[in-house]
């Protein structure tokens, strides 16, 4: 199976493993019928007191997670460990024996540890900058469903308005408004796939009280409307057209 992203083409063979970040567009070409295991999960839901300090890596604020594929091609041990964890999660989800939720959560945490340990970063955010901006990101995490202005977070960093705008962009790699929109859009994606709510209600619960604005911004990040996103992701694939890794 061939997988093409914006800047790479991957030729996948038996026992291959491919990681694609949530924001990376990709398309596939299957040379013959393919059996594959697909693991798709909400990274934000995995952030806790131990992992949230690594938010820039896990949420791809520094570099896309698919840069890990270069590491996997050179380090078979890391690749084999990740593959075994993936298979373990798959088996636990299939058989659902007593305690399977704990087993899946533990395997996911091990996967995240490998992501954190082996993701190469060209220009990672410095520890000092991260500690300074962390209260702002925590505030967004708690309040993103409500209206948030830049002036609301300035007391958390004790910076002047215009300096903060440039500082946030430089450290995070996107503007404050774009980051806020991204957090809301990720919440909307989760609701679209897990809750039988109408589009307007999903917009409200994601921080977009105006449905027109919600649809416009959603299209900007996903290239399709919320309704189209839901239909494409939930639609059951045929046996000859399995989901992408």
PDB file of C-alpha atoms in Angstrom:
ATOM      1  CA  UNK A   1       0.000   0.000   0.000  1.00  0.00           C
ATOM      2  CA  UNK A   2       1.259   3.454  -0.892  1.00  0.00           C
ATOM      3  CA  UNK A   3       0.548   6.452   1.342  1.00  0.00           C
ATOM      4  CA  UNK A   4       1.282   9.953   0.082  1.00  0.00           C
ATOM      5  CA  UNK A   5       1.475  13.023   2.325  1.00  0.00           C
ATOM      6  CA  UNK A   6       2.352  16.595   1.391  1.00  0.00           C
ATOM      7  CA  UNK A   7       6.083  15.934   1.437  1.00  0.00           C
ATOM      8  CA  UNK A   8       6.563  12.141   1.503  1.00  0.00           C
ATOM      9  CA  UNK A   9       5.499   8.926  -0.216  1.00  0.00           C
ATOM     10  CA  UNK A  10       5.546   5.765   1.917  1.00  0.00           C
ATOM     11  CA  UNK A  11       5.569   2.242   0.467  1.00  0.00           C
ATOM     12  CA  UNK A  12       4.134  -0.021   3.171  1.00  0.00           C
ATOM     13  CA  UNK A  13       4.865  -3.733   3.323  1.00  0.00           C
ATOM     14  CA  UNK A  14       3.878  -6.464   5.771  1.00  0.00           C
ATOM     15  CA  UNK A  15       4.498  -5.542   9.424  1.00  0.00           C
ATOM     16  CA  UNK A  16       5.090  -1.879   8.530  1.00  0.00           C
ATOM     17  CA  UNK A  17       3.959   0.897  10.838  1.00  0.00           C
ATOM     18  CA  UNK A  18       3.057   4.454   9.791  1.00  0.00           C
ATOM     19  CA  UNK A  19       2.274   7.467  11.969  1.00  0.00           C
ATOM     20  CA  UNK A  20       0.314  10.371  10.524  1.00  0.00           C
ATOM     21  CA  UNK A  21      -0.411  13.535  12.502  1.00  0.00           C
ATOM     22  CA  UNK A  22      -3.985  14.701  12.875  1.00  0.00           C
ATOM     23  CA  UNK A  23      -3.445  17.787  10.726  1.00  0.00           C
ATOM     24  CA  UNK A  24      -1.657  16.041   7.852  1.00  0.00           C
ATOM     25  CA  UNK A  25      -3.542  15.533   4.604  1.00  0.00           C
ATOM     26  CA  UNK A  26      -2.845  12.180   2.953  1.00  0.00           C
ATOM     27  CA  UNK A  27      -4.121   9.789   0.306  1.00  0.00           C
ATOM     28  CA  UNK A  28      -3.590   6.103  -0.333  1.00  0.00           C
ATOM     29  CA  UNK A  29      -3.204   3.679  -3.210  1.00  0.00           C
ATOM     30  CA  UNK A  30      -3.617  -0.053  -2.613  1.00  0.00           C
ATOM     31  CA  UNK A  31      -1.858  -2.372  -5.047  1.00  0.00           C
ATOM     32  CA  UNK A  32      -3.820  -5.365  -3.740  1.00  0.00           C
ATOM     33  CA  UNK A  33      -6.304  -6.143  -0.917  1.00  0.00           C
ATOM     34  CA  UNK A  34      -4.802  -5.000   2.383  1.00  0.00           C
ATOM     35  CA  UNK A  35      -5.445  -6.006   5.984  1.00  0.00           C
ATOM     36  CA  UNK A  36      -4.448  -3.326   8.429  1.00  0.00           C
ATOM     37  CA  UNK A  37      -4.939  -2.177  12.000  1.00  0.00           C
ATOM     38  CA  UNK A  38      -6.033   1.437  12.403  1.00  0.00           C
ATOM     39  CA  UNK A  39      -5.582   3.308  15.676  1.00  0.00           C
ATOM     40  CA  UNK A  40      -7.120   6.779  15.768  1.00  0.00           C
ATOM     41  CA  UNK A  41      -7.468   8.603  19.063  1.00  0.00           C
ATOM     42  CA  UNK A  42      -7.950  12.060  20.517  1.00  0.00           C
ATOM     43  CA  UNK A  43      -4.540  13.216  21.723  1.00  0.00           C
ATOM     44  CA  UNK A  44      -6.065  15.923  23.903  1.00  0.00           C
ATOM     45  CA  UNK A  45      -7.972  13.290  25.863  1.00  0.00           C
ATOM     46  CA  UNK A  46      -4.646  11.647  26.757  1.00  0.00           C
ATOM     47  CA  UNK A  47      -3.137  14.747  28.360  1.00  0.00           C
ATOM     48  CA  UNK A  48      -2.886  14.407  32.132  1.00  0.00           C
ATOM     49  CA  UNK A  49      -0.604  15.633  34.918  1.00  0.00           C
ATOM     50  CA  UNK A  50       2.257  13.570  33.476  1.00  0.00           C
ATOM     51  CA  UNK A  51       1.877  14.209  29.747  1.00  0.00           C
ATOM     52  CA  UNK A  52       0.586  17.803  29.584  1.00  0.00           C
ATOM     53  CA  UNK A  53       4.133  19.189  29.956  1.00  0.00           C
ATOM     54  CA  UNK A  54       4.835  17.598  26.562  1.00  0.00           C
ATOM     55  CA  UNK A  55       1.887  19.271  24.849  1.00  0.00           C
ATOM     56  CA  UNK A  56       4.087  20.959  22.166  1.00  0.00           C
ATOM     57  CA  UNK A  57       5.195  17.513  20.973  1.00  0.00           C
ATOM     58  CA  UNK A  58       1.952  15.592  21.355  1.00  0.00           C
ATOM     59  CA  UNK A  59      -0.217  18.320  19.794  1.00  0.00           C
ATOM     60  CA  UNK A  60       2.370  18.852  17.032  1.00  0.00           C
ATOM     61  CA  UNK A  61       3.050  22.468  17.935  1.00  0.00           C
ATOM     62  CA  UNK A  62       6.748  22.103  17.119  1.00  0.00           C
ATOM     63  CA  UNK A  63       6.784  19.440  14.397  1.00  0.00           C
ATOM     64  CA  UNK A  64       4.256  17.004  12.877  1.00  0.00           C
ATOM     65  CA  UNK A  65       4.259  13.587  14.539  1.00  0.00           C
ATOM     66  CA  UNK A  66       4.857  11.861  11.215  1.00  0.00           C
ATOM     67  CA  UNK A  67       8.505  12.887  11.484  1.00  0.00           C
ATOM     68  CA  UNK A  68       8.656   9.832  13.764  1.00  0.00           C
ATOM     69  CA  UNK A  69       8.508   7.644  10.658  1.00  0.00           C
ATOM     70  CA  UNK A  70      12.106   8.573   9.908  1.00  0.00           C
ATOM     71  CA  UNK A  71      13.090   7.287  13.353  1.00  0.00           C
ATOM     72  CA  UNK A  72      11.160   4.043  12.854  1.00  0.00           C
ATOM     73  CA  UNK A  73      12.950   3.336   9.565  1.00  0.00           C
ATOM     74  CA  UNK A  74      16.321   3.453  11.348  1.00  0.00           C
ATOM     75  CA  UNK A  75      15.461   1.902  14.714  1.00  0.00           C
ATOM     76  CA  UNK A  76      13.776  -1.484  14.391  1.00  0.00           C
ATOM     77  CA  UNK A  77      13.526  -1.935  18.159  1.00  0.00           C
ATOM     78  CA  UNK A  78      11.427   1.233  18.534  1.00  0.00           C
ATOM     79  CA  UNK A  79       9.267   0.217  15.570  1.00  0.00           C
ATOM     80  CA  UNK A  80       8.746  -3.306  16.925  1.00  0.00           C
ATOM     81  CA  UNK A  81       7.838  -1.966  20.368  1.00  0.00           C
ATOM     82  CA  UNK A  82       5.234   0.402  18.901  1.00  0.00           C
ATOM     83  CA  UNK A  83       3.848  -2.335  16.662  1.00  0.00           C
ATOM     84  CA  UNK A  84       3.462  -4.719  19.610  1.00  0.00           C
ATOM     85  CA  UNK A  85       1.654  -2.021  21.605  1.00  0.00           C
ATOM     86  CA  UNK A  86      -0.672  -1.408  18.659  1.00  0.00           C
ATOM     87  CA  UNK A  87      -1.477  -5.116  18.389  1.00  0.00           C
ATOM     88  CA  UNK A  88      -2.032  -5.296  22.145  1.00  0.00           C
ATOM     89  CA  UNK A  89      -4.532  -2.402  21.985  1.00  0.00           C
ATOM     90  CA  UNK A  90      -6.276  -4.067  19.031  1.00  0.00           C
ATOM     91  CA  UNK A  91      -6.657  -7.392  20.848  1.00  0.00           C
ATOM     92  CA  UNK A  92      -7.861  -5.752  24.055  1.00  0.00           C
ATOM     93  CA  UNK A  93     -10.475  -3.750  22.125  1.00  0.00           C
ATOM     94  CA  UNK A  94     -11.648  -6.864  20.264  1.00  0.00           C
ATOM     95  CA  UNK A  95     -12.033  -9.250  23.199  1.00  0.00           C
ATOM     96  CA  UNK A  96     -12.934  -6.696  25.917  1.00  0.00           C
ATOM     97  CA  UNK A  97     -12.000  -8.938  28.803  1.00  0.00           C
ATOM     98  CA  UNK A  98     -12.213  -7.665  32.372  1.00  0.00           C
ATOM     99  CA  UNK A  99      -9.863  -4.707  32.826  1.00  0.00           C
ATOM    100  CA  UNK A 100      -9.422  -4.097  29.084  1.00  0.00           C
ATOM    101  CA  UNK A 101      -9.883  -0.328  29.551  1.00  0.00           C
ATOM    102  CA  UNK A 102      -6.931  -0.228  31.960  1.00  0.00           C
ATOM    103  CA  UNK A 103      -4.811  -2.311  29.590  1.00  0.00           C
ATOM    104  CA  UNK A 104      -5.599  -0.042  26.631  1.00  0.00           C
ATOM    105  CA  UNK A 105      -4.892   3.085  28.654  1.00  0.00           C
ATOM    106  CA  UNK A 106      -1.555   1.669  29.795  1.00  0.00           C
ATOM    107  CA  UNK A 107      -0.539   0.745  26.245  1.00  0.00           C
ATOM    108  CA  UNK A 108      -1.520   4.200  24.995  1.00  0.00           C
ATOM    109  CA  UNK A 109       0.604   5.833  27.676  1.00  0.00           C
ATOM    110  CA  UNK A 110       3.562   3.686  26.593  1.00  0.00           C
ATOM    111  CA  UNK A 111       3.002   4.801  23.001  1.00  0.00           C
ATOM    112  CA  UNK A 112       2.963   8.443  24.085  1.00  0.00           C
ATOM    113  CA  UNK A 113       6.205   7.937  26.000  1.00  0.00           C
ATOM    114  CA  UNK A 114       7.821   6.636  22.818  1.00  0.00           C
ATOM    115  CA  UNK A 115       6.427   9.585  20.850  1.00  0.00           C
ATOM    116  CA  UNK A 116       7.900  12.005  23.392  1.00  0.00           C
ATOM    117  CA  UNK A 117      11.238  10.232  23.583  1.00  0.00           C
ATOM    118  CA  UNK A 118      11.875   9.792  19.875  1.00  0.00           C
ATOM    119  CA  UNK A 119      10.142  12.658  18.052  1.00  0.00           C
ATOM    120  CA  UNK A 120      12.890  14.826  16.513  1.00  0.00           C
ATOM    121  CA  UNK A 121      12.327  18.556  16.850  1.00  0.00           C
ATOM    122  CA  UNK A 122      14.196  21.135  14.798  1.00  0.00           C
ATOM    123  CA  UNK A 123      13.159  24.166  16.842  1.00  0.00           C
ATOM    124  CA  UNK A 124      11.482  22.912  20.022  1.00  0.00           C
ATOM    125  CA  UNK A 125      10.036  25.412  22.448  1.00  0.00           C
ATOM    126  CA  UNK A 126      12.523  26.057  25.253  1.00  0.00           C
ATOM    127  CA  UNK A 127      11.696  24.929  28.814  1.00  0.00           C
ATOM    128  CA  UNK A 128      11.678  28.564  29.977  1.00  0.00           C
ATOM    129  CA  UNK A 129       9.273  29.680  27.254  1.00  0.00           C
ATOM    130  CA  UNK A 130       7.079  26.630  27.836  1.00  0.00           C
ATOM    131  CA  UNK A 131       6.817  27.307  31.566  1.00  0.00           C
ATOM    132  CA  UNK A 132       5.951  30.927  30.856  1.00  0.00           C
ATOM    133  CA  UNK A 133       3.202  30.073  28.358  1.00  0.00           C
ATOM    134  CA  UNK A 134       1.881  27.002  30.160  1.00  0.00           C
ATOM    135  CA  UNK A 135      -0.589  29.027  32.319  1.00  0.00           C
ATOM    136  CA  UNK A 136      -2.016  30.512  29.102  1.00  0.00           C
ATOM    137  CA  UNK A 137      -2.461  27.081  27.498  1.00  0.00           C
ATOM    138  CA  UNK A 138      -3.978  25.723  30.713  1.00  0.00           C
ATOM    139  CA  UNK A 139      -6.409  28.642  30.772  1.00  0.00           C
ATOM    140  CA  UNK A 140      -7.430  27.951  27.163  1.00  0.00           C
ATOM    141  CA  UNK A 141      -7.921  24.262  28.011  1.00  0.00           C
ATOM    142  CA  UNK A 142     -10.295  25.160  30.838  1.00  0.00           C
ATOM    143  CA  UNK A 143     -12.171  28.009  29.148  1.00  0.00           C
ATOM    144  CA  UNK A 144     -12.082  27.411  25.375  1.00  0.00           C
ATOM    145  CA  UNK A 145     -15.845  26.778  25.154  1.00  0.00           C
ATOM    146  CA  UNK A 146     -16.385  30.329  26.432  1.00  0.00           C
ATOM    147  CA  UNK A 147     -15.382  33.615  24.757  1.00  0.00           C
ATOM    148  CA  UNK A 148     -11.670  34.308  25.330  1.00  0.00           C
ATOM    149  CA  UNK A 149      -9.826  37.511  24.506  1.00  0.00           C
ATOM    150  CA  UNK A 150      -6.090  38.070  24.493  1.00  0.00           C
ATOM    151  CA  UNK A 151      -6.568  40.596  27.294  1.00  0.00           C
ATOM    152  CA  UNK A 152      -7.938  37.778  29.462  1.00  0.00           C
ATOM    153  CA  UNK A 153      -4.592  35.952  29.491  1.00  0.00           C
ATOM    154  CA  UNK A 154      -2.173  38.890  29.668  1.00  0.00           C
ATOM    155  CA  UNK A 155      -2.195  38.916  33.520  1.00  0.00           C
ATOM    156  CA  UNK A 156      -1.007  35.299  33.433  1.00  0.00           C
ATOM    157  CA  UNK A 157       2.232  36.174  31.610  1.00  0.00           C
ATOM    158  CA  UNK A 158       2.675  39.853  32.601  1.00  0.00           C
ATOM    159  CA  UNK A 159       3.393  40.893  29.036  1.00  0.00           C
ATOM    160  CA  UNK A 160       2.290  43.848  26.949  1.00  0.00           C
ATOM    161  CA  UNK A 161      -0.386  43.098  24.342  1.00  0.00           C
ATOM    162  CA  UNK A 162       1.656  43.464  21.144  1.00  0.00           C
ATOM    163  CA  UNK A 163       4.730  41.741  22.600  1.00  0.00           C
ATOM    164  CA  UNK A 164       2.587  38.809  23.739  1.00  0.00           C
ATOM    165  CA  UNK A 165       1.129  38.353  20.237  1.00  0.00           C
ATOM    166  CA  UNK A 166       4.620  38.066  18.711  1.00  0.00           C
ATOM    167  CA  UNK A 167       5.950  35.957  21.585  1.00  0.00           C
ATOM    168  CA  UNK A 168       3.091  33.427  21.386  1.00  0.00           C
ATOM    169  CA  UNK A 169       3.467  33.121  17.594  1.00  0.00           C
ATOM    170  CA  UNK A 170       7.219  32.616  17.877  1.00  0.00           C
ATOM    171  CA  UNK A 171       7.009  29.944  20.591  1.00  0.00           C
ATOM    172  CA  UNK A 172       3.907  27.999  19.564  1.00  0.00           C
ATOM    173  CA  UNK A 173       4.214  28.365  15.795  1.00  0.00           C
ATOM    174  CA  UNK A 174       0.737  29.828  15.314  1.00  0.00           C
ATOM    175  CA  UNK A 175      -1.171  32.863  16.485  1.00  0.00           C
ATOM    176  CA  UNK A 176      -3.125  32.916  19.725  1.00  0.00           C
ATOM    177  CA  UNK A 177      -6.416  33.039  17.793  1.00  0.00           C
ATOM    178  CA  UNK A 178      -5.394  30.137  15.524  1.00  0.00           C
ATOM    179  CA  UNK A 179      -4.429  28.029  18.539  1.00  0.00           C
ATOM    180  CA  UNK A 180      -7.768  28.789  20.203  1.00  0.00           C
ATOM    181  CA  UNK A 181      -9.608  27.871  17.008  1.00  0.00           C
ATOM    182  CA  UNK A 182      -7.600  24.645  16.698  1.00  0.00           C
ATOM    183  CA  UNK A 183      -8.505  23.606  20.237  1.00  0.00           C
ATOM    184  CA  UNK A 184     -12.189  24.266  19.538  1.00  0.00           C
ATOM    185  CA  UNK A 185     -12.082  22.446  16.197  1.00  0.00           C
ATOM    186  CA  UNK A 186     -10.512  19.352  17.813  1.00  0.00           C
ATOM    187  CA  UNK A 187     -13.341  19.345  20.354  1.00  0.00           C
ATOM    188  CA  UNK A 188     -15.859  19.652  17.531  1.00  0.00           C
ATOM    189  CA  UNK A 189     -14.275  16.737  15.652  1.00  0.00           C
ATOM    190  CA  UNK A 190     -14.571  14.572  18.745  1.00  0.00           C
ATOM    191  CA  UNK A 191     -18.235  15.477  19.234  1.00  0.00           C
ATOM    192  CA  UNK A 192     -19.028  14.878  15.562  1.00  0.00           C
ATOM    193  CA  UNK A 193     -17.743  11.314  15.829  1.00  0.00           C
ATOM    194  CA  UNK A 194     -19.091  10.446  19.269  1.00  0.00           C
ATOM    195  CA  UNK A 195     -22.332  12.368  19.886  1.00  0.00           C
ATOM    196  CA  UNK A 196     -25.629  12.404  17.891  1.00  0.00           C
ATOM    197  CA  UNK A 197     -25.880  16.205  18.108  1.00  0.00           C
ATOM    198  CA  UNK A 198     -26.832  18.596  15.339  1.00  0.00           C
ATOM    199  CA  UNK A 199     -24.186  20.879  13.864  1.00  0.00           C
ATOM    200  CA  UNK A 200     -25.365  24.005  15.672  1.00  0.00           C
ATOM    201  CA  UNK A 201     -25.234  22.286  19.090  1.00  0.00           C
ATOM    202  CA  UNK A 202     -21.770  20.908  18.376  1.00  0.00           C
ATOM    203  CA  UNK A 203     -20.635  24.421  17.475  1.00  0.00           C
ATOM    204  CA  UNK A 204     -21.944  25.792  20.752  1.00  0.00           C
ATOM    205  CA  UNK A 205     -20.355  23.009  22.825  1.00  0.00           C
ATOM    206  CA  UNK A 206     -17.043  23.606  21.026  1.00  0.00           C
ATOM    207  CA  UNK A 207     -16.971  27.352  21.608  1.00  0.00           C
ATOM    208  CA  UNK A 208     -18.619  28.564  18.386  1.00  0.00           C
ATOM    209  CA  UNK A 209     -22.070  30.018  19.253  1.00  0.00           C
ATOM    210  CA  UNK A 210     -22.432  31.273  15.667  1.00  0.00           C
ATOM    211  CA  UNK A 211     -23.042  28.266  13.392  1.00  0.00           C
ATOM    212  CA  UNK A 212     -21.968  30.164  10.250  1.00  0.00           C
ATOM    213  CA  UNK A 213     -18.620  31.030  11.822  1.00  0.00           C
ATOM    214  CA  UNK A 214     -18.262  27.451  13.061  1.00  0.00           C
ATOM    215  CA  UNK A 215     -18.747  25.967   9.584  1.00  0.00           C
ATOM    216  CA  UNK A 216     -16.407  28.526   7.992  1.00  0.00           C
ATOM    217  CA  UNK A 217     -13.572  27.910  10.452  1.00  0.00           C
ATOM    218  CA  UNK A 218     -14.123  24.143  10.389  1.00  0.00           C
ATOM    219  CA  UNK A 219     -13.732  24.164   6.597  1.00  0.00           C
ATOM    220  CA  UNK A 220     -10.508  26.129   6.951  1.00  0.00           C
ATOM    221  CA  UNK A 221      -8.952  23.389   9.100  1.00  0.00           C
ATOM    222  CA  UNK A 222     -10.483  20.282   7.496  1.00  0.00           C
ATOM    223  CA  UNK A 223     -11.292  21.259   3.921  1.00  0.00           C
ATOM    224  CA  UNK A 224     -14.914  20.169   4.364  1.00  0.00           C
ATOM    225  CA  UNK A 225     -18.009  21.060   6.353  1.00  0.00           C
ATOM    226  CA  UNK A 226     -18.763  19.454   9.746  1.00  0.00           C
ATOM    227  CA  UNK A 227     -21.521  17.372   8.135  1.00  0.00           C
ATOM    228  CA  UNK A 228     -19.184  16.100   5.409  1.00  0.00           C
ATOM    229  CA  UNK A 229     -16.514  15.341   8.027  1.00  0.00           C
ATOM    230  CA  UNK A 230     -18.962  13.252  10.059  1.00  0.00           C
ATOM    231  CA  UNK A 231     -20.207  11.353   7.012  1.00  0.00           C
ATOM    232  CA  UNK A 232     -16.715  10.526   5.725  1.00  0.00           C
ATOM    233  CA  UNK A 233     -15.371   9.386   9.085  1.00  0.00           C
ATOM    234  CA  UNK A 234     -18.353   7.357  10.291  1.00  0.00           C
ATOM    235  CA  UNK A 235     -19.310   5.799   6.951  1.00  0.00           C
ATOM    236  CA  UNK A 236     -18.581   2.074   7.124  1.00  0.00           C
ATOM    237  CA  UNK A 237     -15.843   1.112   4.608  1.00  0.00           C
ATOM    238  CA  UNK A 238     -16.177  -1.869   2.281  1.00  0.00           C
ATOM    239  CA  UNK A 239     -13.819  -4.822   2.619  1.00  0.00           C
ATOM    240  CA  UNK A 240     -11.951  -3.674  -0.481  1.00  0.00           C
ATOM    241  CA  UNK A 241     -11.503  -0.139   0.822  1.00  0.00           C
ATOM    242  CA  UNK A 242     -10.302  -0.269   4.436  1.00  0.00           C
ATOM    243  CA  UNK A 243      -9.517   2.782   6.509  1.00  0.00           C
ATOM    244  CA  UNK A 244      -6.100   4.413   6.424  1.00  0.00           C
ATOM    245  CA  UNK A 245      -3.620   4.036   9.274  1.00  0.00           C
TER     246      UNK A 245
END
